[in-house]
Coordinates of C-alpha atoms in Angstrom, one line a residue:
Chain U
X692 CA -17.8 199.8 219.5
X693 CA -16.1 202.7 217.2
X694 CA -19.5 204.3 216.8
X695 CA -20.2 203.9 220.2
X696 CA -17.6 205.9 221.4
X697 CA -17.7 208.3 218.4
X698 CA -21.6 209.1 219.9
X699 CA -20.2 209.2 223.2
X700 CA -17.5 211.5 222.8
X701 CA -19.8 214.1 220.6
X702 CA -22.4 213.9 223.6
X703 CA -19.7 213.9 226.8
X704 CA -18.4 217.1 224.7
X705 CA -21.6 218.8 223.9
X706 CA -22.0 218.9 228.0
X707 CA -19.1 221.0 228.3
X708 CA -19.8 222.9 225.6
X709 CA -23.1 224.4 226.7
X710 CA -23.9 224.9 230.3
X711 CA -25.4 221.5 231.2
X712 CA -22.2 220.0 232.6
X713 CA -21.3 223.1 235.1
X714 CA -25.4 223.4 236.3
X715 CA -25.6 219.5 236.8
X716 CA -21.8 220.0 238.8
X717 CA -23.2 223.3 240.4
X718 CA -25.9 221.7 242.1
X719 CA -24.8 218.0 242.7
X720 CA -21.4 219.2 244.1
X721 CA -23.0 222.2 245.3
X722 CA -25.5 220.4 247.7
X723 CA -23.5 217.9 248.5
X724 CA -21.0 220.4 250.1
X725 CA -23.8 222.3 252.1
X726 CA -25.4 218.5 253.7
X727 CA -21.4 218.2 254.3
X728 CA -20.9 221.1 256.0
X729 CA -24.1 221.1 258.0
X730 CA -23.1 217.6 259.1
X731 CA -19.4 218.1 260.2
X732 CA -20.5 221.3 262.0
X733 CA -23.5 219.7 263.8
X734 CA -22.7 219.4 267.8
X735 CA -21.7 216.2 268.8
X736 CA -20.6 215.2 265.5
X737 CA -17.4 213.7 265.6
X738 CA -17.0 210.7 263.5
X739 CA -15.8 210.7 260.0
X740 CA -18.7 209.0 258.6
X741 CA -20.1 209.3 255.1
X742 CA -23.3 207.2 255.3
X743 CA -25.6 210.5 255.2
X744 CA -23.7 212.0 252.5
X745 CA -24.6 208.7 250.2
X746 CA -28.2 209.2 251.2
X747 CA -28.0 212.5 250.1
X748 CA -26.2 211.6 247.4
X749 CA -28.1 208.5 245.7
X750 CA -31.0 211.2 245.8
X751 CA -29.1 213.7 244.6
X752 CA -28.5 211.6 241.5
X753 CA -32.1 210.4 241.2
X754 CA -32.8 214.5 240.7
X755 CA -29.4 215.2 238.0
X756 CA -30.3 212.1 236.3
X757 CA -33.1 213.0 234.0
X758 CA -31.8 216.7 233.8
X759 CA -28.4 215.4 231.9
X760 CA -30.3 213.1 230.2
X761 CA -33.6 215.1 228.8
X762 CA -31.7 216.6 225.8
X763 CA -29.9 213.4 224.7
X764 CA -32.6 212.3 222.1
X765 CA -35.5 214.8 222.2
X766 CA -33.3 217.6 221.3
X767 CA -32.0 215.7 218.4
X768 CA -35.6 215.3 217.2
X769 CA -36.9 218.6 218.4
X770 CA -33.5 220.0 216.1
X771 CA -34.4 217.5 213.3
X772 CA -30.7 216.3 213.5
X773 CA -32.1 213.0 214.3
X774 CA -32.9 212.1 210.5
X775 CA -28.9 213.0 209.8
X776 CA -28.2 210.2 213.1
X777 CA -30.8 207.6 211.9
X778 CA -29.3 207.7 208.3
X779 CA -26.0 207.1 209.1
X780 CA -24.8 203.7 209.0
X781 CA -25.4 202.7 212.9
X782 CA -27.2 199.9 214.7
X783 CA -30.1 201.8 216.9
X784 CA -28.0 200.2 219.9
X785 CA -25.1 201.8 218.9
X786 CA -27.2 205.2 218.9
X787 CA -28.6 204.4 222.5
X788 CA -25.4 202.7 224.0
X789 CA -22.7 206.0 222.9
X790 CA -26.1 208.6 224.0
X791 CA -26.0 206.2 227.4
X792 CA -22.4 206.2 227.7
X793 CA -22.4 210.1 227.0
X794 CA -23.9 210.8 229.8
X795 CA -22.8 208.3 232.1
X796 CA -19.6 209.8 231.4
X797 CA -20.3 213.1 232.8
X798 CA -22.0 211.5 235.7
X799 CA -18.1 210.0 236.3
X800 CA -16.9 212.9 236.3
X801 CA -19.0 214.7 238.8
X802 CA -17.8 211.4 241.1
X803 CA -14.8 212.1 241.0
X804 CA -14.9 215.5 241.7
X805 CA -16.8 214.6 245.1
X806 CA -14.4 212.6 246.4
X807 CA -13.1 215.6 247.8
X808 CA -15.5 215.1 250.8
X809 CA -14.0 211.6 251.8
X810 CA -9.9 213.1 251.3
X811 CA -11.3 216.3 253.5
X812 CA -12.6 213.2 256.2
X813 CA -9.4 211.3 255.8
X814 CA -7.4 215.1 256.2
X815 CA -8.8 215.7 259.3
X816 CA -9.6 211.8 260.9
X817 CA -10.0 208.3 260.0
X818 CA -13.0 207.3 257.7
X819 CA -13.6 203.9 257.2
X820 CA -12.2 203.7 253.2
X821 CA -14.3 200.0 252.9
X822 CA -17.8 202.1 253.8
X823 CA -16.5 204.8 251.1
X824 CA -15.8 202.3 248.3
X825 CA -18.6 200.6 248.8
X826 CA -20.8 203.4 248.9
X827 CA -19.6 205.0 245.3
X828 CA -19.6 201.4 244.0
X829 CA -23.3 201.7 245.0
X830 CA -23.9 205.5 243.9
X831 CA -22.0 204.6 240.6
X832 CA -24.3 201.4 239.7
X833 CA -27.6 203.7 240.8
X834 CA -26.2 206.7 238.6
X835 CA -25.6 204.5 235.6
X836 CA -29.2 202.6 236.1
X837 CA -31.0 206.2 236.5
X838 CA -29.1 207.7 232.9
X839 CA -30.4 204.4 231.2
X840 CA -34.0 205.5 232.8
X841 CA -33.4 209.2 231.3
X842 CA -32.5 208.0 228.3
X843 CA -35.6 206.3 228.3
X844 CA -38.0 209.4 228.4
X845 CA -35.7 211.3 226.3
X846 CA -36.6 208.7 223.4
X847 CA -40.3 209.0 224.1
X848 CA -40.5 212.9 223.1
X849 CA -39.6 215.8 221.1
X850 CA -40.1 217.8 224.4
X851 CA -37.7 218.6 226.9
X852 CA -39.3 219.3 229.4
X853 CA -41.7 216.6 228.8
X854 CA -39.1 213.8 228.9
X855 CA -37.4 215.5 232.2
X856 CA -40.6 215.3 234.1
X857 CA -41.3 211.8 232.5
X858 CA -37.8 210.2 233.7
X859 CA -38.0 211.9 237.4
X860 CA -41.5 210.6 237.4
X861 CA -40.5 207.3 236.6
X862 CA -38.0 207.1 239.2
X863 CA -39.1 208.5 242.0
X864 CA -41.6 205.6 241.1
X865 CA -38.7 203.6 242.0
X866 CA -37.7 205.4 244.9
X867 CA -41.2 205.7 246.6
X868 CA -41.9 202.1 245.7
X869 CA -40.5 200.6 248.9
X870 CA -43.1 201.9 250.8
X871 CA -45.9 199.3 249.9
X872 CA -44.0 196.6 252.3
X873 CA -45.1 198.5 255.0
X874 CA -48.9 198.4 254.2
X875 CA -48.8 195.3 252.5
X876 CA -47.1 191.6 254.0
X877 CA -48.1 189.5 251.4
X878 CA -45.8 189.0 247.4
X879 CA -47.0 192.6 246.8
X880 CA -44.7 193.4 249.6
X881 CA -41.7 191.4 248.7
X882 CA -42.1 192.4 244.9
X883 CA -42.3 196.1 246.0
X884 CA -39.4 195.7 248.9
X885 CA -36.7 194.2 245.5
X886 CA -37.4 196.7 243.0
X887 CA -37.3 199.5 245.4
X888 CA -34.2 201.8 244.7
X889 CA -33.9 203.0 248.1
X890 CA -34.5 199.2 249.3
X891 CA -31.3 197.8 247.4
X892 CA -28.7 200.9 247.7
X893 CA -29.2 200.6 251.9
X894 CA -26.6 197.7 251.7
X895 CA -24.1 199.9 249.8
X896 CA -24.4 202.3 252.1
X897 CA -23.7 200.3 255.1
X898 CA -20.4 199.0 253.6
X899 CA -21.8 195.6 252.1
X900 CA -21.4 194.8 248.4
X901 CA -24.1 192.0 247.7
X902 CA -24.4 190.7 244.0
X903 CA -28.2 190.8 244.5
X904 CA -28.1 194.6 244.7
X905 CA -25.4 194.5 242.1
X906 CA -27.4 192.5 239.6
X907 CA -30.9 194.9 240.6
X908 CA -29.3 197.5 239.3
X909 CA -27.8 196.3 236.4
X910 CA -30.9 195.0 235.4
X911 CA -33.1 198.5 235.8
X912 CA -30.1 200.0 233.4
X913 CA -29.9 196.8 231.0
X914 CA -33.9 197.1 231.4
X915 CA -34.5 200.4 230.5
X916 CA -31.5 200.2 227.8
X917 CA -33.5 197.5 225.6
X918 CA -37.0 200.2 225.9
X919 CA -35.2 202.8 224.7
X920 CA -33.4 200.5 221.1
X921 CA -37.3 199.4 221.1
X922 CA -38.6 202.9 221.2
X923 CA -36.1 203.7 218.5
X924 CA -37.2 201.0 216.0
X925 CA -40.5 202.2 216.9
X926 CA -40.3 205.3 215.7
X927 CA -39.0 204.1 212.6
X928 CA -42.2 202.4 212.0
X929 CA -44.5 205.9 212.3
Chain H
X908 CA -27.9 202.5 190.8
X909 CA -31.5 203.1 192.5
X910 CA -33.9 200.8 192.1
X911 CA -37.2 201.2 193.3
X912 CA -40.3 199.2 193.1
X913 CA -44.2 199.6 194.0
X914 CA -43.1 201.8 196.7
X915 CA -46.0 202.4 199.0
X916 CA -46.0 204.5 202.1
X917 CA -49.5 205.1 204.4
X918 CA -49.0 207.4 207.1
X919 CA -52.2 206.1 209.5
X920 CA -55.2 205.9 206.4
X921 CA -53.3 208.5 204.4
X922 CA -51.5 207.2 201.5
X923 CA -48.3 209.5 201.1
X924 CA -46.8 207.4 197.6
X925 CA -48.8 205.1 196.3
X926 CA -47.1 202.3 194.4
X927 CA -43.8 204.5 192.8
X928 CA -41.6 202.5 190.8
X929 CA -38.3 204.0 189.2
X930 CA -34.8 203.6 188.0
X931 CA -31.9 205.9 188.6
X932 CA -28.5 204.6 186.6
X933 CA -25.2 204.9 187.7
X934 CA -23.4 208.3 187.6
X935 CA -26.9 210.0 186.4
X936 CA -28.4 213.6 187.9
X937 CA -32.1 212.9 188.4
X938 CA -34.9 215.5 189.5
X939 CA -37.4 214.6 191.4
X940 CA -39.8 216.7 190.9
X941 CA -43.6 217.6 192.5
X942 CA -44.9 220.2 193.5
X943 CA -44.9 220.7 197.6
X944 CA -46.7 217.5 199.7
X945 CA -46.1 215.2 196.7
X946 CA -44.5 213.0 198.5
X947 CA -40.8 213.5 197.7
X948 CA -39.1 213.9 201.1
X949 CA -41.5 210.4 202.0
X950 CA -40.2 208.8 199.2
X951 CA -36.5 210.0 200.2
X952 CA -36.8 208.8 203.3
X953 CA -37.3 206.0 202.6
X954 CA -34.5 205.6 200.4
X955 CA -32.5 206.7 202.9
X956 CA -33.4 203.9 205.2
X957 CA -34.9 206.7 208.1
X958 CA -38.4 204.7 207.5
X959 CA -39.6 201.4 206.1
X960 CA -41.7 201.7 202.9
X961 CA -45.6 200.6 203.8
X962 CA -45.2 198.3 201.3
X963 CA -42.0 197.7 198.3
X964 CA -39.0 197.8 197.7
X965 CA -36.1 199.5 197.0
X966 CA -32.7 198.9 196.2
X967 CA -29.2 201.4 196.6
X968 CA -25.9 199.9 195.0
X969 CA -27.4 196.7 195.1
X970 CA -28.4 196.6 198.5
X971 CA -31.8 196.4 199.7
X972 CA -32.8 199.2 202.0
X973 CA -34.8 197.5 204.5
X974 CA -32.9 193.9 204.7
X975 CA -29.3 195.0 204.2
X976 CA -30.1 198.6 205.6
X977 CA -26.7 199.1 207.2
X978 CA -24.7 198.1 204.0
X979 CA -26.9 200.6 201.8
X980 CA -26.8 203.5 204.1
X981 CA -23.0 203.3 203.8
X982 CA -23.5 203.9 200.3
X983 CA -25.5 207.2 200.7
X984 CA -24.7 210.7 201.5
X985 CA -28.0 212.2 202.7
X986 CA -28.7 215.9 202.8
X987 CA -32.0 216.3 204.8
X988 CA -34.9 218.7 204.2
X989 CA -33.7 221.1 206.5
X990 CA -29.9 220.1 206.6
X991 CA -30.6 220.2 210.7
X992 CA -27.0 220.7 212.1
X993 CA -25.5 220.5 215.8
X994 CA -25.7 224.2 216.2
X995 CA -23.3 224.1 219.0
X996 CA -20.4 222.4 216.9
X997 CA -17.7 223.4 215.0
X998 CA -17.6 223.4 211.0
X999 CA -14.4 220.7 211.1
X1000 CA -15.3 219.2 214.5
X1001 CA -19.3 218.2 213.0
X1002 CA -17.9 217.3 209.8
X1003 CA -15.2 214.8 211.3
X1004 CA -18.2 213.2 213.1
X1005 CA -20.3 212.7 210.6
X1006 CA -17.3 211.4 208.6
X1007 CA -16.6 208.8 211.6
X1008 CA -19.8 207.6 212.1
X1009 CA -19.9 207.0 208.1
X1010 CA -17.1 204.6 208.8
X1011 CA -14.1 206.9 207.9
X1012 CA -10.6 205.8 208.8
X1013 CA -8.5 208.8 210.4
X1014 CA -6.3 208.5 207.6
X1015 CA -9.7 208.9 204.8
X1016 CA -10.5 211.9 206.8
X1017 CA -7.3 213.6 206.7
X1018 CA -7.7 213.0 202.6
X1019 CA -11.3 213.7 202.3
X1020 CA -11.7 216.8 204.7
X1021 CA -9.9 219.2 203.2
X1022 CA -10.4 219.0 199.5
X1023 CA -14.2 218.6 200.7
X1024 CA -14.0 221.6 202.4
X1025 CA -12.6 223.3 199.4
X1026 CA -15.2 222.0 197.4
X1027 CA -18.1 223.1 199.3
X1028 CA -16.4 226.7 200.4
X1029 CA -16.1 226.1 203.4
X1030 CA -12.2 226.3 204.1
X1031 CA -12.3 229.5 205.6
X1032 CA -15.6 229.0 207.9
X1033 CA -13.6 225.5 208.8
X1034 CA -13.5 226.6 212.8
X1035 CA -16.9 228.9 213.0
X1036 CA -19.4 227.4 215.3
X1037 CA -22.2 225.9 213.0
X1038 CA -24.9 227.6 215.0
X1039 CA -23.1 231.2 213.9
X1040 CA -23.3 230.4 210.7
X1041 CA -25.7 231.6 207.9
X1042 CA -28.0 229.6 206.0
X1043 CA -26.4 229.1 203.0
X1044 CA -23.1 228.4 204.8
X1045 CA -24.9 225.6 207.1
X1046 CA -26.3 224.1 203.3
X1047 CA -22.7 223.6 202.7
X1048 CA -21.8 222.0 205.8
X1049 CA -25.1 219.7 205.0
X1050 CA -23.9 219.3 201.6
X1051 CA -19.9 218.5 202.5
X1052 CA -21.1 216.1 205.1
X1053 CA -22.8 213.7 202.6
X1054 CA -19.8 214.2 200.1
X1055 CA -17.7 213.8 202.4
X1056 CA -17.2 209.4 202.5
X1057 CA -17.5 209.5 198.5
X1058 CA -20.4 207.5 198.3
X1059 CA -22.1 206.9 195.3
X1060 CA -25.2 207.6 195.9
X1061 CA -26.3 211.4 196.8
X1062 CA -29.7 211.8 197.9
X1063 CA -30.4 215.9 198.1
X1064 CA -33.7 217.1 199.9
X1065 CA -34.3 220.7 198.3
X1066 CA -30.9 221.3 198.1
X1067 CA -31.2 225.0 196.9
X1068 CA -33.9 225.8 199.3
X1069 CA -33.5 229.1 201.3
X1070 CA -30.3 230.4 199.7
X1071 CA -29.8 233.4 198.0
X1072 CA -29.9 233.8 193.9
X1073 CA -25.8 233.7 194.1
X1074 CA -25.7 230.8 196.5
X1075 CA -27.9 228.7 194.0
X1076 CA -25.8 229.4 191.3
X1077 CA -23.0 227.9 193.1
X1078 CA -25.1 224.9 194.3
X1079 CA -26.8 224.2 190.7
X1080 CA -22.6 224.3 189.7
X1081 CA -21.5 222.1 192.4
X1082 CA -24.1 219.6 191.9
X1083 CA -23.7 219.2 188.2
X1084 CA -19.8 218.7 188.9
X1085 CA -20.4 215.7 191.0
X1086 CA -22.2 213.7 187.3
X1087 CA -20.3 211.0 186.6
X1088 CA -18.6 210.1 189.5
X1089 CA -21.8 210.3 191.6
X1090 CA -25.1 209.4 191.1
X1091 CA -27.2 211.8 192.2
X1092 CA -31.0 212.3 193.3
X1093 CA -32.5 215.9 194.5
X1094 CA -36.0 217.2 195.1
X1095 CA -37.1 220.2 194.2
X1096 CA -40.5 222.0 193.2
X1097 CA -38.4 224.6 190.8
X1098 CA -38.8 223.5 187.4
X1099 CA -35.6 225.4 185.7
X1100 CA -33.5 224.1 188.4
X1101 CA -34.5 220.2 187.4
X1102 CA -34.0 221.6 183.8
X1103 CA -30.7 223.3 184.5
X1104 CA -29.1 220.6 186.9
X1105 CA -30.3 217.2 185.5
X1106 CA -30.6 215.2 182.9
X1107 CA -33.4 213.1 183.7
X1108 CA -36.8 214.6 185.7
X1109 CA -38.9 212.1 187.3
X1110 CA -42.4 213.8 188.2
X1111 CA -44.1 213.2 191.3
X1112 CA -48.0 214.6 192.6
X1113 CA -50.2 213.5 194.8
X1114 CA -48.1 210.5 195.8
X1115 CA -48.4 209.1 192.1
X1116 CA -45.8 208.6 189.5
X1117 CA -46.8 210.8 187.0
X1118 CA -43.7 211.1 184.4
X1119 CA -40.3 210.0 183.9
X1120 CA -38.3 211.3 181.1
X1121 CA -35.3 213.1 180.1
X1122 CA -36.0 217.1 180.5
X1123 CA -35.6 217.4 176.2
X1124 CA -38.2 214.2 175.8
X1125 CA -40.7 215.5 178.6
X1126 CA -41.5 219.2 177.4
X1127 CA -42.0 217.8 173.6
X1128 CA -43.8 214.5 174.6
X1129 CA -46.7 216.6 176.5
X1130 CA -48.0 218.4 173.8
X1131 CA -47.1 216.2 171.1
X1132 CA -47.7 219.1 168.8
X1133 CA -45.5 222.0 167.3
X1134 CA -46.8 225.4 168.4
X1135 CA -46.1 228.6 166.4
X1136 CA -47.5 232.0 167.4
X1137 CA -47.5 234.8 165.1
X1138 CA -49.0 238.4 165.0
X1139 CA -51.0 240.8 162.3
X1140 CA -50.8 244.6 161.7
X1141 CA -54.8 244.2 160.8
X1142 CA -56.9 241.8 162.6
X1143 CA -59.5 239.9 161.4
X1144 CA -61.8 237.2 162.3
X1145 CA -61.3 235.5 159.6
X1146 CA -57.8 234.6 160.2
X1147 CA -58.2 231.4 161.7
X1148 CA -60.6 229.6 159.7
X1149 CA -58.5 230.9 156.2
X1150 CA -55.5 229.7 157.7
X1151 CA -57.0 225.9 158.3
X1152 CA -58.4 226.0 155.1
X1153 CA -55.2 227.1 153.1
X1154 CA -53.0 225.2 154.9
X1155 CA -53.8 221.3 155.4
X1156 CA -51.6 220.3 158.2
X1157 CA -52.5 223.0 160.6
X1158 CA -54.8 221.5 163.5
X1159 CA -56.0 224.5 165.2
X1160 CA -55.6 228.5 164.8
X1161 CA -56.5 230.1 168.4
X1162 CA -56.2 233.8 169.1
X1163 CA -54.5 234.4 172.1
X1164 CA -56.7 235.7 174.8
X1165 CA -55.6 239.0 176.0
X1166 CA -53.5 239.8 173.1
X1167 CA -55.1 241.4 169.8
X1168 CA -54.0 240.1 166.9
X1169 CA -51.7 237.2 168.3
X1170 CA -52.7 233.6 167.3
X1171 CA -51.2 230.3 168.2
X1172 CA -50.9 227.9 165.7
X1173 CA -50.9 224.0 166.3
X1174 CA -49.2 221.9 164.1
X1175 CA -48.1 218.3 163.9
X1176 CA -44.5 217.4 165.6
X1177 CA -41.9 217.6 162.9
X1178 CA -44.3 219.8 160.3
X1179 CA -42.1 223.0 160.0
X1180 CA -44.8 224.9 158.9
X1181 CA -42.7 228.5 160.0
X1182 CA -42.3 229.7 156.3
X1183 CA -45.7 228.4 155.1
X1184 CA -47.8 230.5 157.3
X1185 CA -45.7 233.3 156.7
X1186 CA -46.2 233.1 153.1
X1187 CA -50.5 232.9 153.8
X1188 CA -50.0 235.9 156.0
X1189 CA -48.6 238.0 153.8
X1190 CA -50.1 237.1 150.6
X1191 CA -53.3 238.0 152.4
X1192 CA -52.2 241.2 153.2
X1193 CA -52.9 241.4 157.5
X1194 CA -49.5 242.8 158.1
X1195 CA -47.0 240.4 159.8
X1196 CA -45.4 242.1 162.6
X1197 CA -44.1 238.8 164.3
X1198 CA -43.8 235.0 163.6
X1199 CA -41.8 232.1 166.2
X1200 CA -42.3 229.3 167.5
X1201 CA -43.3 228.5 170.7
X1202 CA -41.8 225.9 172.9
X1203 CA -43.3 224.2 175.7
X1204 CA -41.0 225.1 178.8
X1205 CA -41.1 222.6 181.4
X1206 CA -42.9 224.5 183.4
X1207 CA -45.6 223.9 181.0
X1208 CA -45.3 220.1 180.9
X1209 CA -45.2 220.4 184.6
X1210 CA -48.2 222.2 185.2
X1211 CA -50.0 219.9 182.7
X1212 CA -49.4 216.4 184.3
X1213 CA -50.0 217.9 187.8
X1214 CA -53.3 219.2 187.1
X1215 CA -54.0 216.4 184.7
X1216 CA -53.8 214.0 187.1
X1217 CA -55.8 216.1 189.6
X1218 CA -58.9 216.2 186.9
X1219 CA -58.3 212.2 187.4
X1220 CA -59.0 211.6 190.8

């Protein structure tokens, strides 16, 4: 767990150190103000509702995911400072969990930040705080699934840009995934409908936290957590 | 200390070391030495636990690197190849990390950092961003980190490499202070620095084992033969067959190509035959203008197994 955190802490740091953590801020926070603004200024609107800020939101995170993530392990072998890592005395778990929990970390951060838009709501009306809770518990579970994802494609290169492209790839895979049910009835259907991202946050977003969803994305994360110690005892095999 | 046996490592078809076997006692310096592709920084790497041996194995402090990998790599300090750093770190911050993730209690590192950073230093570069840094100052900081949780075992990966005549001086220094306490393994493919630094020299090519001796033993044990070289005022053909026949423990007489009037002698190990041929030389009137003996550097010795061994395969 020391290790862990040790990883963690040097990664979490590193953000703020180069510009990563202020672009990823600058444009999450950054969009997320303009759908804000557009929506409060729209005629008619009059209700202090964040449901289409979460669906802005959960796709906002599906874009920022891979781009915090991209560096965490192919810049480490891209720099070489990966032999240094892979020598020290650390479980490959350890290595993946504290890179994971690096990142997730910053991903917390930005949270927090944008729960200015629900306290500007609350300033000015009466939002509903049960839809709001249960929507960040929602955006918070699909953040932390999407990281494990990114952390994924970052194992699988020395590239960058290769492993940015890989981990939105691979999620907008989950994202666009939903749409079989429409064109299909049968199990291909069903099986499409429960691993689509989109599919399982809808609940959150209407103000229902269902263990189902819960566990879905706990799984993807747990999931794509157990590639990425695989992919690392791969490598040491090469 | 290090104990390594049949050591095999295929990349794909490619064998990289084929079947190295070695011993490296406690507190001893130890070359190894190849020239470049031999295979050291495989055979390193191994050691360190950063890949499994093909086939093997190979023991640090006791602890077998592939089933008790954890417990050996606590034992080791590991200076890479390149010494590949987190540019965007600070000197203290970096080496704090590394020093955590080796296990280090906060109280250790309060002990350890500083006199470490003396050591290596680096005391005054302690809060300069690693990236800013020059090479020979980011060798340190490679060099400080693997020091830095005492182990006993130090592996170095062309430790001297890139640094400036000065810097290596300071390094080859460094390196043999830490005998003794430390047992120590570096590459390199610079023959006086093996002969400078270390005691022992364990000679790699091609992936082979191809000699392991102490640095005195190895450049005397290649030739097995004393070699003298002298040179005459008046040259003469005759020199070298006179000489064999005058003197009955002489092996060969050569003339040095290149060099008029120079000969090398070869003699039995342990003949002395200095005054002897002096004697011939002048009694026979060619003029002695110069008379030593030559030793085998082991440059020499190196150059001979390497290519040796080529002829071979």
């Amino acid at each position: 767990m020391r290790n862990i955190m040790t990883i963690a802490a040097r990664e979490f740091t590193a953000y703020f150190i180069s510009p990563m953590a202020y672009v990823a801020m600058f444009f999450f926070l950054g969009v997320c103000g303009l759908i804000f603004v557009l929506s409060t200024s729209a005629p008619g609107a009059s209700k202090a509702d964040m449901t289409g800020m979460f669906h802005s939101m959960v796709f906002l995170t599906l874009l920022m995911a891979p781009v915090i993530t991209m560096g965490l392990l192919a810049q480490e072998t891209n720099s070489g400072t990966y032999e240094l890592l892979m020598t020290k005395p650390l479980r490959d778990l350890e290595v993946v969990m504290g890179k994971w929990l690096g990142a997730a970390g910053l991903f917390v951060v930005i949270l927090l930040i944008s729960l200015e838009f629900p306290l500007i709501y609350e300033a000015f009306g009466t939002p509903d705080w049960g839809m709001v809770l249960s929507g960040y518990i929602g955006i918070f579970l699909t953040g932390l699934a999407f990281i494990a994802v990114g952390v994924f494609s970052s194992s699988l290169t020395s590239n960058q840009i290769a492993a940015w492209l890989m981990g939105t790839f691979m999620l907008l895979f989950f994202w666009l995934v939903g749409w079989l049910q429409y064109g299909s009835t049968n199990w291909l259907g069903t099986l499409a409908k429960s691993l689509s991202v989109y599919e399982n946050f809808g609940d959150f977003e209407r103000g229902i936290v269902d263990a189902k969803n819960i566990l879905y994305f706990i799984s993807l994360g747990v999931f794509f957590l157990f590639l990425t110690v695989r992919s690392l005892e791969n490598r040491r095999t090469v | 200390m290090i104990e390594v046996q049949g050591l095999t490592k295929y990349y794909g078809p490619h064998p990289a070391i084929m079947d190295v076997s070695f011993q490296v006692n406690a507190g001893e310096v130890v070359a190894f030495l190849g020239p470049n592709g031999a295979g050291k920084t495989t055979c390193m790497r191994i050691l360190t636990g950063y890949m499994p041996a093909t086939s093997g194995t190979a023991k640090i402090a006791g602890y077998d690197i592939h089933t008790e990998s954890l417990e050996a790599r606590r034992h080791i300090g590991y200076l890479p190849e390149h010494a590949s750093l987190y540019r965007d770190m600070r000197v203290v911050q970096y080496l704090r990390y590394a020093g955590k993730l080796q296990g280090m209690t906060a109280t250790q590192l309060r002990d350890r950092l500083d006199m470490v950073m003396e050591r290596c230093g680096l005391t005054e570069r302690s809060n300069q961003i690693i990236g800013t840094l020059s090479r020979g100052y980011r060798q340190r900081v490679g060099i400080a980190q693997a020091l830095l949780h005492d182990p006993e075992v130090l592996i170095l990966d062309e430790p001297t490499i890139g640094l400036d005549p000065n810097q290596i001086r300071e390094m080859r220094s460094l390196i043999r202070s830490l005998a003794g306490d430390h047992t120590v393994m570096l590459s390199t493919h610079i023959l006086p620095e093996a002969q400078m630094t270390c005691e022992r020299v364990i000679i790699i090519n091609q992936g082979r084992l191809v000699a392991e001796d102490t640095t005195a033993g190895l450049t005397s044990s290649t030739k097995g033969a004393e070699l003298l070289m002298f040179r005459v005022a008046q040259d003469d053909s005759s020199i070298p067959r006179t000489l064999r026949e005058t003197l009955s423990r002489v092996k060969a007489v050569r003339p040095i190509t290149g060099d008029r009037g120079a000969y090398q002698v070869e003699a039995e190990v342990g003949s002395n035959l200095g005054p002897e041929v002096a004697r011939v030389v002048v009694e026979k009137g060619w003029g002695l203008t110069e008379l030593r003996p030559i030793e085998v550097t082991l440059e020499e010795a190196f150059h001979q197994l390497t290519t040796q061994e080529e002829g071979v395969n």
